Coordinates of C-alpha atoms in Angstrom, one line a residue:
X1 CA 0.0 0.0 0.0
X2 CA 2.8 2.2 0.7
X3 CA 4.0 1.9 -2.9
X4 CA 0.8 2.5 -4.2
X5 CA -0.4 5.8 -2.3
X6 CA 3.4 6.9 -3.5
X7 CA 3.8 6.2 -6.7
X8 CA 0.0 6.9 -7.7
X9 CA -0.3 10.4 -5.9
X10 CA -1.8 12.3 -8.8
X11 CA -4.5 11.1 -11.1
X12 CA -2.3 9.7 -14.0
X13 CA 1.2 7.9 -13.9
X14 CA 4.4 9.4 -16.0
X15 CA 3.5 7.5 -19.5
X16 CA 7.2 7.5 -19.9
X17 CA 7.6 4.9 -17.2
X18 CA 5.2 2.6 -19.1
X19 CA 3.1 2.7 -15.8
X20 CA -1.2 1.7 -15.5
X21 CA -3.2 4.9 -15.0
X22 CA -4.6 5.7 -12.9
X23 CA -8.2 7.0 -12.2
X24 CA -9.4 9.3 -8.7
X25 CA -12.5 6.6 -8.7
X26 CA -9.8 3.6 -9.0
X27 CA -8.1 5.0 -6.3
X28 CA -10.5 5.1 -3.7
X29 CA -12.1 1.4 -4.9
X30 CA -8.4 0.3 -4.3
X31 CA -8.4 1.9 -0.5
X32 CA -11.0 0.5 0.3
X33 CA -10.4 -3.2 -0.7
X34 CA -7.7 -2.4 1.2
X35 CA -9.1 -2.1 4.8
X36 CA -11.7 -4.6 3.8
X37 CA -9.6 -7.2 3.2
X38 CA -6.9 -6.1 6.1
X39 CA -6.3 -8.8 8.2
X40 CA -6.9 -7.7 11.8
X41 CA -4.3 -5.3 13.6
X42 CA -3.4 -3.4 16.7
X43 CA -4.8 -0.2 15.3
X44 CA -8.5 -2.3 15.3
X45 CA -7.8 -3.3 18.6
X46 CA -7.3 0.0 19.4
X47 CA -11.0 0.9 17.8
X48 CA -12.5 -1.4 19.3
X49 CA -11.1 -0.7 23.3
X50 CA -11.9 3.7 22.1
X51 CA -15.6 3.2 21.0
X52 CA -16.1 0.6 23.9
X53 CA -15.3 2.9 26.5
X54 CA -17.5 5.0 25.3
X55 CA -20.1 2.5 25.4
X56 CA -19.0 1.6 29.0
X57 CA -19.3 5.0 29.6
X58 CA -23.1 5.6 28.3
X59 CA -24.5 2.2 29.8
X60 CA -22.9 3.0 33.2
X61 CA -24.7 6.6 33.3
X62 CA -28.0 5.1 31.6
X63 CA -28.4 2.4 34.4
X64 CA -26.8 3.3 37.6
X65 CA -29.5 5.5 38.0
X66 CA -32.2 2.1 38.6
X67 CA -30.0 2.1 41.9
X68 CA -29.2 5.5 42.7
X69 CA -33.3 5.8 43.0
X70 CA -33.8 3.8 45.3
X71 CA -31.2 6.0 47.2
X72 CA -33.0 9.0 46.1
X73 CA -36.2 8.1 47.5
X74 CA -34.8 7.4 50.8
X75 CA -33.7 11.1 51.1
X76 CA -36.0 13.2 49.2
X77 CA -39.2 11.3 48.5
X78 CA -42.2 11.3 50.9
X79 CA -42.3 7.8 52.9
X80 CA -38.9 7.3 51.7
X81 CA -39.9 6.5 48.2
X82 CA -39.8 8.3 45.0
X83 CA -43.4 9.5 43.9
X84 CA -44.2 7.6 40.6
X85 CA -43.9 10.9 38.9
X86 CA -40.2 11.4 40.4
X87 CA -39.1 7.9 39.7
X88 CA -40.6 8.4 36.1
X89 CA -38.9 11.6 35.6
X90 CA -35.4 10.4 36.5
X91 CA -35.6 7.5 34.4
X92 CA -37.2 8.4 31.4
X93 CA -35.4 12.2 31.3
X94 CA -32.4 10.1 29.6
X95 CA -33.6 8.3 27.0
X96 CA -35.5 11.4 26.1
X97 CA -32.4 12.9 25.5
X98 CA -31.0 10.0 23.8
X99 CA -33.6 10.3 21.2
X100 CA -32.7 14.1 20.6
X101 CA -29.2 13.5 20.7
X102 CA -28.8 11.0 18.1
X103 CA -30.8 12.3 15.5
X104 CA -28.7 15.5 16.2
X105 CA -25.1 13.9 16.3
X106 CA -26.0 11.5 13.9
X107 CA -26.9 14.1 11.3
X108 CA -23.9 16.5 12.7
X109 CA -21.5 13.2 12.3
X110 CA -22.2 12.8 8.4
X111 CA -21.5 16.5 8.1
X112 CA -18.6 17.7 9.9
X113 CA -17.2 14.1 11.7
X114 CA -16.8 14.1 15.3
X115 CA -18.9 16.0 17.7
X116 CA -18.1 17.0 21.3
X117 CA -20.7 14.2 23.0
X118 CA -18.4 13.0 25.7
X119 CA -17.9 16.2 26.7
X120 CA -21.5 17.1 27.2
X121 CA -22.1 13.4 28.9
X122 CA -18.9 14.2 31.1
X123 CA -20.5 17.9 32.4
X124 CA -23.7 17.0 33.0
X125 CA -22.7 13.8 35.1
X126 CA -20.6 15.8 37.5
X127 CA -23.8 18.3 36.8
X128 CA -25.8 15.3 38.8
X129 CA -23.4 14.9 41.7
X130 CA -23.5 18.0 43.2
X131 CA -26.7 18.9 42.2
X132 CA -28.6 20.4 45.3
X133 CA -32.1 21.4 47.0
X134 CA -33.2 24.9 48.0
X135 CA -36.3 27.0 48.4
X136 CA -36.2 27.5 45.1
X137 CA -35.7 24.5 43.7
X138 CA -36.1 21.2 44.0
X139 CA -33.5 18.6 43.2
X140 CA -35.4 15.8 41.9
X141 CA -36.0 18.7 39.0
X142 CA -32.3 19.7 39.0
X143 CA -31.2 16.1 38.5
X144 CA -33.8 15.1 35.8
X145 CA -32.3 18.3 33.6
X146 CA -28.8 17.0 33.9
X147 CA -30.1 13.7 33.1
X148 CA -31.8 14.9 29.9
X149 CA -28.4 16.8 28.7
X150 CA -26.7 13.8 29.6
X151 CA -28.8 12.0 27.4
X152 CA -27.8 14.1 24.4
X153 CA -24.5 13.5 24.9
X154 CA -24.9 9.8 25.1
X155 CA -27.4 9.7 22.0
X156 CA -24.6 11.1 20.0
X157 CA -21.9 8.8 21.1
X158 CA -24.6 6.0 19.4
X159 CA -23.9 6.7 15.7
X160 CA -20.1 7.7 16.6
X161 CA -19.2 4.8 17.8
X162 CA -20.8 2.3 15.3
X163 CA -20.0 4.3 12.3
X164 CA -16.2 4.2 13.6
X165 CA -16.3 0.5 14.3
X166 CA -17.8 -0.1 11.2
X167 CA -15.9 1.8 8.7
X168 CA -12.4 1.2 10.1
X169 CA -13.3 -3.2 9.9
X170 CA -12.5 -5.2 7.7
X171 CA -15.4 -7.4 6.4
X172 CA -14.8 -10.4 7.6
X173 CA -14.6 -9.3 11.3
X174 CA -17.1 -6.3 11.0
X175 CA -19.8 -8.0 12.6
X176 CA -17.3 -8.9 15.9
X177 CA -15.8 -5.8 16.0
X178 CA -18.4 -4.0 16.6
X179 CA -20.2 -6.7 18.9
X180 CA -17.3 -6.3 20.6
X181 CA -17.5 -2.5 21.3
X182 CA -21.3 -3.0 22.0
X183 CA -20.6 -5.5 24.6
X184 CA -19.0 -2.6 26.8
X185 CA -22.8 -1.6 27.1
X186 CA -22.9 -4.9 29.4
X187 CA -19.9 -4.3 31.2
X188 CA -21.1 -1.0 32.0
X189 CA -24.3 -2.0 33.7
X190 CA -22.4 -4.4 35.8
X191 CA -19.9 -2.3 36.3
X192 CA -22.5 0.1 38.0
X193 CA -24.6 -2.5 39.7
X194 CA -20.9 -3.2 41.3
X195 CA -20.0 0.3 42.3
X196 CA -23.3 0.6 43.8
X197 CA -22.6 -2.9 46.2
X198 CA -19.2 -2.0 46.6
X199 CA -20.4 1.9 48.3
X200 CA -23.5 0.1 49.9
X201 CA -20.9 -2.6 52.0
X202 CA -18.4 1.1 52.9
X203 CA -21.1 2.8 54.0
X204 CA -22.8 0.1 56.0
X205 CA -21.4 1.6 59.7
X206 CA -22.3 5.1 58.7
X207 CA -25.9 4.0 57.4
X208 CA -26.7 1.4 60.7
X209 CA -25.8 5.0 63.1
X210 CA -27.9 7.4 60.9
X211 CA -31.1 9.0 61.5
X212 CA -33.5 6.9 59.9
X213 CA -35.8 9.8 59.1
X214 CA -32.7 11.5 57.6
X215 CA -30.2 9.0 56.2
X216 CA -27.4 11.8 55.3
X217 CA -25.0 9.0 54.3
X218 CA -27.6 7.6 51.9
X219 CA -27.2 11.1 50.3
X220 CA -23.2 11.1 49.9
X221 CA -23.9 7.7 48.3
X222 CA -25.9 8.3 44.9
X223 CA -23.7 11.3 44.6
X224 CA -20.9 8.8 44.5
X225 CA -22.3 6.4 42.6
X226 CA -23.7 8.6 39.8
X227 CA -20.3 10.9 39.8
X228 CA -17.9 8.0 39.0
X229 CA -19.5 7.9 35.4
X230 CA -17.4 10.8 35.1
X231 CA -13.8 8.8 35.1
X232 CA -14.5 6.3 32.1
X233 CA -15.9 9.1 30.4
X234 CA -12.7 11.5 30.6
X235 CA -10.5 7.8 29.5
X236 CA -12.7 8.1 26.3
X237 CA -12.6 11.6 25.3
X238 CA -8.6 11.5 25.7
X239 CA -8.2 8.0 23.7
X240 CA -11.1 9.6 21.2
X241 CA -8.7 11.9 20.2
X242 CA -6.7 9.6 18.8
X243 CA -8.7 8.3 16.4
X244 CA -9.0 9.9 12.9
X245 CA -11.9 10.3 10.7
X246 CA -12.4 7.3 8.5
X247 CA -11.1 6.8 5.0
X248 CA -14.7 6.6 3.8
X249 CA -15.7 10.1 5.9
X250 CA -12.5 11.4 4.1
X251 CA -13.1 10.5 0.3
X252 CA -16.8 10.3 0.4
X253 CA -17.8 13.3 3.0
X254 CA -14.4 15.6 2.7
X255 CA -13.8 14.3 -0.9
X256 CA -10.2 14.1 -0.3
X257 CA -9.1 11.1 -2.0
X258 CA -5.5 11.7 -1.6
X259 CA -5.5 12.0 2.5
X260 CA -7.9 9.4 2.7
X261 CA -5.3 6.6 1.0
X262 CA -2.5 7.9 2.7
X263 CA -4.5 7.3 6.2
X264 CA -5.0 3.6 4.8
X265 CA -1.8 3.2 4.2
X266 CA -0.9 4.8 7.8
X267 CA -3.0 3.0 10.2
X268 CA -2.6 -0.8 8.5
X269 CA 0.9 -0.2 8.5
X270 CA 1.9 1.9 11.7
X271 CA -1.8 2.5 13.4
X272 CA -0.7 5.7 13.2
X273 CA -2.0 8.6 10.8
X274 CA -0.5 12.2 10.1
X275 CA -1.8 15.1 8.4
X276 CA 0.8 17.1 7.1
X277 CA -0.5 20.5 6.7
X278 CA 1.3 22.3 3.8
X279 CA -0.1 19.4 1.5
X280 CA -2.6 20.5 -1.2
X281 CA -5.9 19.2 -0.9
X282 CA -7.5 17.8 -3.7
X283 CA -11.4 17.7 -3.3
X284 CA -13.3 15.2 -5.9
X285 CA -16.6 15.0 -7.4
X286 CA -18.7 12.5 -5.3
X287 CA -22.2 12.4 -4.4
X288 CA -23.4 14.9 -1.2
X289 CA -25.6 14.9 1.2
X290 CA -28.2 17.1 0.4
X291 CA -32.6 17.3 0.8
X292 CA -33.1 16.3 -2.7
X293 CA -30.5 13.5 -2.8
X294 CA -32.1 12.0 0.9
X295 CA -35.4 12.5 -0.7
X296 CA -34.0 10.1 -4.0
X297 CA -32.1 7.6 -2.0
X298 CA -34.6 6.8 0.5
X299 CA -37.6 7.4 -2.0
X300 CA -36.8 3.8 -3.5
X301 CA -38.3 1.4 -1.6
X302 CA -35.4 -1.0 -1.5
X303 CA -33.2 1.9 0.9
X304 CA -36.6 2.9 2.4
X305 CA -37.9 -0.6 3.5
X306 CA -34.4 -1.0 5.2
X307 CA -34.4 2.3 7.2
X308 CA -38.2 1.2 7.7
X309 CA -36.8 -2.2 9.0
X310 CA -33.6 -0.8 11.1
X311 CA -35.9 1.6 13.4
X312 CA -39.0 -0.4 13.9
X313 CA -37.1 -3.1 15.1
X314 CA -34.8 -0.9 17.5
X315 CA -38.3 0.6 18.5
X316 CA -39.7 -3.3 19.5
X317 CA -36.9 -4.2 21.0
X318 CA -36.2 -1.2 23.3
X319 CA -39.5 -1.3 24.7
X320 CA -38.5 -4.6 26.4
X321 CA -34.5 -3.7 26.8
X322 CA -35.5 -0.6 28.6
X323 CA -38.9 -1.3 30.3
X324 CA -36.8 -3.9 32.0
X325 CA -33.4 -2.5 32.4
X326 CA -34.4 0.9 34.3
X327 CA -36.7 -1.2 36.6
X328 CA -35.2 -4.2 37.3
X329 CA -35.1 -3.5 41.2
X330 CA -39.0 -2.7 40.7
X331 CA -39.3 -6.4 39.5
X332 CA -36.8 -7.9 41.8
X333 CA -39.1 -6.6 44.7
X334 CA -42.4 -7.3 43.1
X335 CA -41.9 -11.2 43.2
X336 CA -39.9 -10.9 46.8
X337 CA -36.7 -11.3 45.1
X338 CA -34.0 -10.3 48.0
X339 CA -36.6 -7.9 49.8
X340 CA -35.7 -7.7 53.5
X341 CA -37.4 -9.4 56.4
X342 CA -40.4 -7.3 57.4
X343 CA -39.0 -7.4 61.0
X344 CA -35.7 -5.2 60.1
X345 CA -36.3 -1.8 60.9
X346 CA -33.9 1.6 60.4
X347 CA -30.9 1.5 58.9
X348 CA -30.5 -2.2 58.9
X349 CA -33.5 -2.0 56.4
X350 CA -32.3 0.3 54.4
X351 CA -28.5 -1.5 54.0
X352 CA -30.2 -4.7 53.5
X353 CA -32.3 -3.4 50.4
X354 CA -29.7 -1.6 48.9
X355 CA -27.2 -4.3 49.3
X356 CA -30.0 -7.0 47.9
X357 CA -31.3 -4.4 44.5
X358 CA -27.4 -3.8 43.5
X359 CA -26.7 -8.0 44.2
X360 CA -29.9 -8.5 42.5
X361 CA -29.0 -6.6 39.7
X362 CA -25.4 -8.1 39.4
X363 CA -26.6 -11.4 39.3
X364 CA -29.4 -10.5 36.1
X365 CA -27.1 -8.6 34.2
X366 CA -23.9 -11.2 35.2
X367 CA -26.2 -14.8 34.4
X368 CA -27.8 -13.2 31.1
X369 CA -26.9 -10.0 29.4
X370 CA -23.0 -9.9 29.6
X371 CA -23.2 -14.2 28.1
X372 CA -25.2 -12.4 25.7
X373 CA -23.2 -10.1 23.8
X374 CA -20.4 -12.5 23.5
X375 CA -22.7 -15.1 22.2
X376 CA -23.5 -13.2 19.5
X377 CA -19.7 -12.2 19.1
X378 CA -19.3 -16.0 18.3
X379 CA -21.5 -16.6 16.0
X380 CA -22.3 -13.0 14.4
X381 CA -20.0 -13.6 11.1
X382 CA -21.0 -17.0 10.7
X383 CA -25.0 -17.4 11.1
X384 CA -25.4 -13.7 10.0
X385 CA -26.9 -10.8 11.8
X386 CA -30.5 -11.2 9.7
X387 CA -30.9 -15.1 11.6
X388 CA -29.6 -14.2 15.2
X389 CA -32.4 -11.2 15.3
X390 CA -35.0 -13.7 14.4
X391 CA -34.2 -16.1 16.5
X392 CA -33.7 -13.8 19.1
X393 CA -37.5 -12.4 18.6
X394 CA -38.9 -15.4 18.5
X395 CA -37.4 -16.7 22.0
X396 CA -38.3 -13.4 22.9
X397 CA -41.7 -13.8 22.5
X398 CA -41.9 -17.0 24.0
X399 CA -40.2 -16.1 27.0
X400 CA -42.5 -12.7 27.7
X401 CA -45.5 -14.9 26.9
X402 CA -44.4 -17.5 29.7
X403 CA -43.6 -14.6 32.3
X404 CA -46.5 -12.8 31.6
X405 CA -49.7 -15.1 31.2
X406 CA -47.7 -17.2 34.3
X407 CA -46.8 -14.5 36.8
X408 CA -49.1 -15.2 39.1
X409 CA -48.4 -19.0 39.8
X410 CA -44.5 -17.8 39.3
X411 CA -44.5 -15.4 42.4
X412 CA -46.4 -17.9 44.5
X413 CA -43.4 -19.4 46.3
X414 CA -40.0 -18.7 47.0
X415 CA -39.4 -21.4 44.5
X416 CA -41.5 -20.2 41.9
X417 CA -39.7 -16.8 42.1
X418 CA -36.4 -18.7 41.0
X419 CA -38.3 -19.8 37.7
X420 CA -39.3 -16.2 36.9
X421 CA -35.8 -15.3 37.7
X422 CA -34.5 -17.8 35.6
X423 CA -36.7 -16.9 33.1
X424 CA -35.6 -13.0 33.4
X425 CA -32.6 -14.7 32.7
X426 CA -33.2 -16.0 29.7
X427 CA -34.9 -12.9 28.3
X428 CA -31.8 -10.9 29.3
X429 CA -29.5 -13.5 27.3
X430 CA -31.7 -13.4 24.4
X431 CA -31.9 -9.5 24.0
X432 CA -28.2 -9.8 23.5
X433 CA -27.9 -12.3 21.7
X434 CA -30.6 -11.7 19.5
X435 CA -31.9 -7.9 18.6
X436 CA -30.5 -6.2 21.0
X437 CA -26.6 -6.4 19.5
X438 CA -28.2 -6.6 16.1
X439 CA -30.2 -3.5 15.9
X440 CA -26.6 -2.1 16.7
X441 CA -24.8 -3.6 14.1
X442 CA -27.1 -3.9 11.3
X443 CA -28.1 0.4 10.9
X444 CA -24.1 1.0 11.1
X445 CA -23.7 -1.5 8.2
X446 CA -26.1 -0.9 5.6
X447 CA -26.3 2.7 5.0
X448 CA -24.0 4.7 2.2
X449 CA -21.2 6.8 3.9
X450 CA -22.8 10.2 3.5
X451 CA -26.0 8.8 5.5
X452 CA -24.7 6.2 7.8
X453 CA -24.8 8.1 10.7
X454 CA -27.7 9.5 10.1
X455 CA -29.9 6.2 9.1
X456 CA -27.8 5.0 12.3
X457 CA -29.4 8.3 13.9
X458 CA -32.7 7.4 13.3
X459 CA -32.9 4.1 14.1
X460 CA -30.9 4.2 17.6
X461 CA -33.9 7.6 18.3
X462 CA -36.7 5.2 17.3
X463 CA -35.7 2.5 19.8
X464 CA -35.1 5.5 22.4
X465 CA -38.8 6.4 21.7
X466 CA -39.5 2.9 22.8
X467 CA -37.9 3.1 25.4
X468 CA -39.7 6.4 26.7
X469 CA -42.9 4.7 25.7
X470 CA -41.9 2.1 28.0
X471 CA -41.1 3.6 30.7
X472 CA -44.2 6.3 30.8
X473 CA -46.1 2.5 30.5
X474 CA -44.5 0.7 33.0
X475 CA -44.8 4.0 35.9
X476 CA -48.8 4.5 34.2
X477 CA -49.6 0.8 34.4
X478 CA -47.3 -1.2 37.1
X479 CA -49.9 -0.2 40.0
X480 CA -53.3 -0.9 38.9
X481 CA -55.3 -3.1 40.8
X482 CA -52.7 -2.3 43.8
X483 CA -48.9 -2.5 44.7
X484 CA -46.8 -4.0 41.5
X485 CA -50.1 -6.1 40.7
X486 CA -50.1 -5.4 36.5
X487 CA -46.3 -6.0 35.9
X488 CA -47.8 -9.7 34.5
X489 CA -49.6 -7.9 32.0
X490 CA -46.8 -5.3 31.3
X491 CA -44.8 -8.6 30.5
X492 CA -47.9 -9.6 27.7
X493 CA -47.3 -6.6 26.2
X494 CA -43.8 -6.8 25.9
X495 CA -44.2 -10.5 24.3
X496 CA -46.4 -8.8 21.5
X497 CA -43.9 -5.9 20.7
X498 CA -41.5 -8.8 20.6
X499 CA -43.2 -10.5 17.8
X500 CA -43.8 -7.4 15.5
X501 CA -40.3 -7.5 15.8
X502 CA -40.2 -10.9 13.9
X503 CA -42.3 -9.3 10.6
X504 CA -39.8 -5.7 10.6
X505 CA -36.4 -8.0 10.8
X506 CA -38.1 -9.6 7.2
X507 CA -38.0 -6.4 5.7
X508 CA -33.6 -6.3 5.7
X509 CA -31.3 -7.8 3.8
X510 CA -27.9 -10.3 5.5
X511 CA -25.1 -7.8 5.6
X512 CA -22.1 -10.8 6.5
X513 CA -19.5 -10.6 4.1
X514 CA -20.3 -7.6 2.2
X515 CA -18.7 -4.5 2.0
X516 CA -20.1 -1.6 3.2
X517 CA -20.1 0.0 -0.5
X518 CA -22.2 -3.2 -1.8
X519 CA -24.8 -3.0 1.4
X520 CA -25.2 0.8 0.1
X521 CA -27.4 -0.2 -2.9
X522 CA -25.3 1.9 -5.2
X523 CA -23.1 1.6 -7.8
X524 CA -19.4 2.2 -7.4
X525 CA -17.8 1.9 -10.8
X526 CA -17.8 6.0 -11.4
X527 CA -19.2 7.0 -7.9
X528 CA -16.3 9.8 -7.9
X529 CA -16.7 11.8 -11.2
X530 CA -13.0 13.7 -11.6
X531 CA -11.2 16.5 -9.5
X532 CA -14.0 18.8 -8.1
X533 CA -14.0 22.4 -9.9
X534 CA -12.0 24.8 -8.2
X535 CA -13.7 28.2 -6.5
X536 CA -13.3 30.9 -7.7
X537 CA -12.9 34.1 -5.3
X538 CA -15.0 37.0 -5.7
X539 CA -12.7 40.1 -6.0
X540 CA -12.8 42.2 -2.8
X541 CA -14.4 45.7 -3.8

């Protein structure tokens, strides 16, 4: 490669030298045979572990908060429990923002590259920590503002991170590349759900010899918990600076053919890249992102059915990831999972609980979600992304059905409540390794450069929507007919979301072992037209 970006630096070879010519659009279709064909590397390695923390970063911020309140409600809700409105507003504050900031960054990301997301997720974290109550306001309201600019950021670290992971693989490891950076997602809910034991076992003098009407301790301990999210988030942002645009953002978006092959050449080589800035760009006549040519590409229904396909199944399957995820302790006390003895009182109670809800939650996210993920890194490039989504669906849909019609008989006995946790199990494993990781994969795939992001965009904010939906559901619904008495029937609903997930995976095509130019639905012999024409400067009058 380092031969060829040399000796082929303009568009046409010295005829003298008896030397192939060569075209601007050969060029590029030679770059990028060339990283999809590279066999894998350190500088991959290094993708992989930069998106992933960023991952890590998101799922750790997203989740904590299904133990932080808990702790919340000890301190600043009436009874020592967040209202339903409260608990609804801290929870569903992010996701709303996730929805907002990836239709924003993914559009942003096809336009301009890299966007400033980690910075925003890293502010309005610390934003969380020492937020504070006053006459004038309330801090149930400060924290569910920080937790919807949080959001944002996070939303835009979505299409980031898959479009990076996917455009820097090769082919024949795409689909396990970028499992593997989605798999931090797991690592950061457990990574959370072990912070929060970890705090709940060093505060456990301080809580047993606190006011139980008060519980200042409780107080120092969600702040802790929430404000770690800061540290992974920092890692990333340092180690995302690091990583340059893609060869495909820099040909296709940039139109700078000659950068873009000398950053090939670079990172398979060295894992390094360099910009030397006294070089003369070239720009290139390719195809730009623009209303009308949106309106064309996705006005054929063979790009519109995918995009139609990528979002309704995120949407399906977030309804269940998230109606369960951010209310996990909710169920885990519903069926007496862990609860404390009704005969502790005070602090003792309170220590117990929250050491039981972040155990609880260790042991879900340990026995099903994390196996998951790496299930799906097996098999991902073998099977195909298009079977392990139905399959995942269908099992799915099964599972929700048996949780559902069978709750009653399944919270019965102490016995019965380790079916429906094994059960809960199961649906956590097959989430991952089924739509879950796909939905992921599958939007950051199949979409031409100059939209990737963006379709990526969309689909990661339609799941978000269902996850809002399920949230405002599961807060609306949980209590009718008393105390945690409809989560059966939440679980029905879920199991038929699940199966309309089964009919929108139909509408997309396998993406294994294709390039990312082929998945586009476009032709590529001519896609760059010739040197771009050069401006011409209006004279200063």
């Amino acid at each position: 490669m380092a031969n060829y970006v040399n000796d082929k630096a303009s568009d046409t070879s010295d005829p003298k030298q008896g030397a192939v010519p060569y075209t601007l659009d050969e060029k590029r279709r030679a770059a990028l045979a060339e990283v999809d064909n590279a066999k894998f590397s350190y500088f991959h390695f290094k993708v992989t572990l930069v998106a992933g923390v960023g991952f890590f970063t998101d799922a750790y911020d997203i989740f904590a908060i299904n133990i932080a309140s808990t702790m919340l409600g000890y301190v600043y809700g009436k009874g020592q429990k967040l209202s339903t409105n409260q608990d609804l507003g801290v929870k569903v504050a992010t996701p709303i923002g996730n929805l907002i900031g990836q239709l924003v960054f993914g559009w942003l990301a096809d336009v301009v590259g890299h966007g400033i997301e980690l910075m925003i997720i890293i502010v309005a974290t610390f934003g969380q920590a020492v937020a504070g109550q006053a006459h004038a306001v309330n801090v149930i309201g400060v924290i569910i503002v920080w937790r919807g600019i949080m959001g944002i950021g996070i939303g835009g670290d979505y299409p980031l991170s898959a479009v990076i992971s996917s455009e820097f693989a090769a082919t024949h490891i795409r689909g396990r590349l970028m499992t593997a950076v989605f798999a931090n997602q797991g690592w950061g809910q457990f990574a959370g759900a072990l912070v929060a034991l970890i705090i709940v076992h060093a505060y456990k003098g301080s809580i047993l010899h606190d006011n139980p009407a008060v519980l200042p301790h409780v107080d120092q301990m969600w702040r802790i918990l929430i404000g770690l999210g800061c540290v992974p988030g920092v890692i990333a942002l340092y180690f995302r600076l690091t990583i340059p645009e893609t060869p495909r953002f820099t040909m296709d978006i940039e139109r700078n053919v000659q950068q873009a092959t000398q950053d090939v050449d670079n990172f398979l080589t060295s894992g390094t890249y360099y910009v030397d800035p006294d070089t003369t760009i070239e720009r290139v006549q390719a195809p730009k992102a623009t209303k009308s040519d949106f309106r064309a590409y996705f006005g054929k229904w063979e790009n519109a059915k995918i995009l139609i396909g990528t979002s309704y199944s995120w949407f399906a399957l977030d309804i269940a990831f998230y109606g369960l995820g951010l209310n996990s302790a909710i169920i885990l006390q519903a069926i007496g999972f862990g609860t404390p003895s009704a005969s502790l009182t005070g602090g003792l109670k309170v220590y117990t609980n929250l050491k039981n809800i972040a155990l609880g939650n260790m042991i879900l996210i340990a026995a099903g979600l994390i196996p998951g993920y790496w299930a799906t890194f097996l098999f991902v490039d073998s099977w195909g992304r298009k079977p392990i989504q139905l399959m995942g669906f269908v099992m799915l849909t099964i599972l929700f059905c048996c949780m559902g019609f069978g709750y009653d008989k399944l919270i019965a006995t102490p016995a019965a409540s380790k079916a429906f946790v094994f059960l809960y199990c199961l649906a956590n494993f097959f989430q991952n390794f089924g739509p879950n990781t796909t939905t992921f994969i599958v939007p950051g795939e199949i979409f031409p450069t100059r939209y990737r992001s963006t379709g990526h965009g969309i689909s990661a904010a339609s799941g978000k929507l269902g996850a809002v939906v399920a949230q405002v559901g599961f807060a609306r619904l949980k209590d009718i007919g008393g105390s945690n008495r409809f989560v059966g029937h939440i679980l029905e609903i879920f199991a038929f979301f699940m199966l309309t997930g089964i009919f929108s995976t139909l509408l997309l095509p396998e993406t294994k072992g294709r390039s990312l130019e082929d998945l586009s639905n476009e032709d590529q012999q001519g896609f760059i037209r010739g040197p771009a024409a050069p401006r011409v400067s209006q004279p200063v009058v």
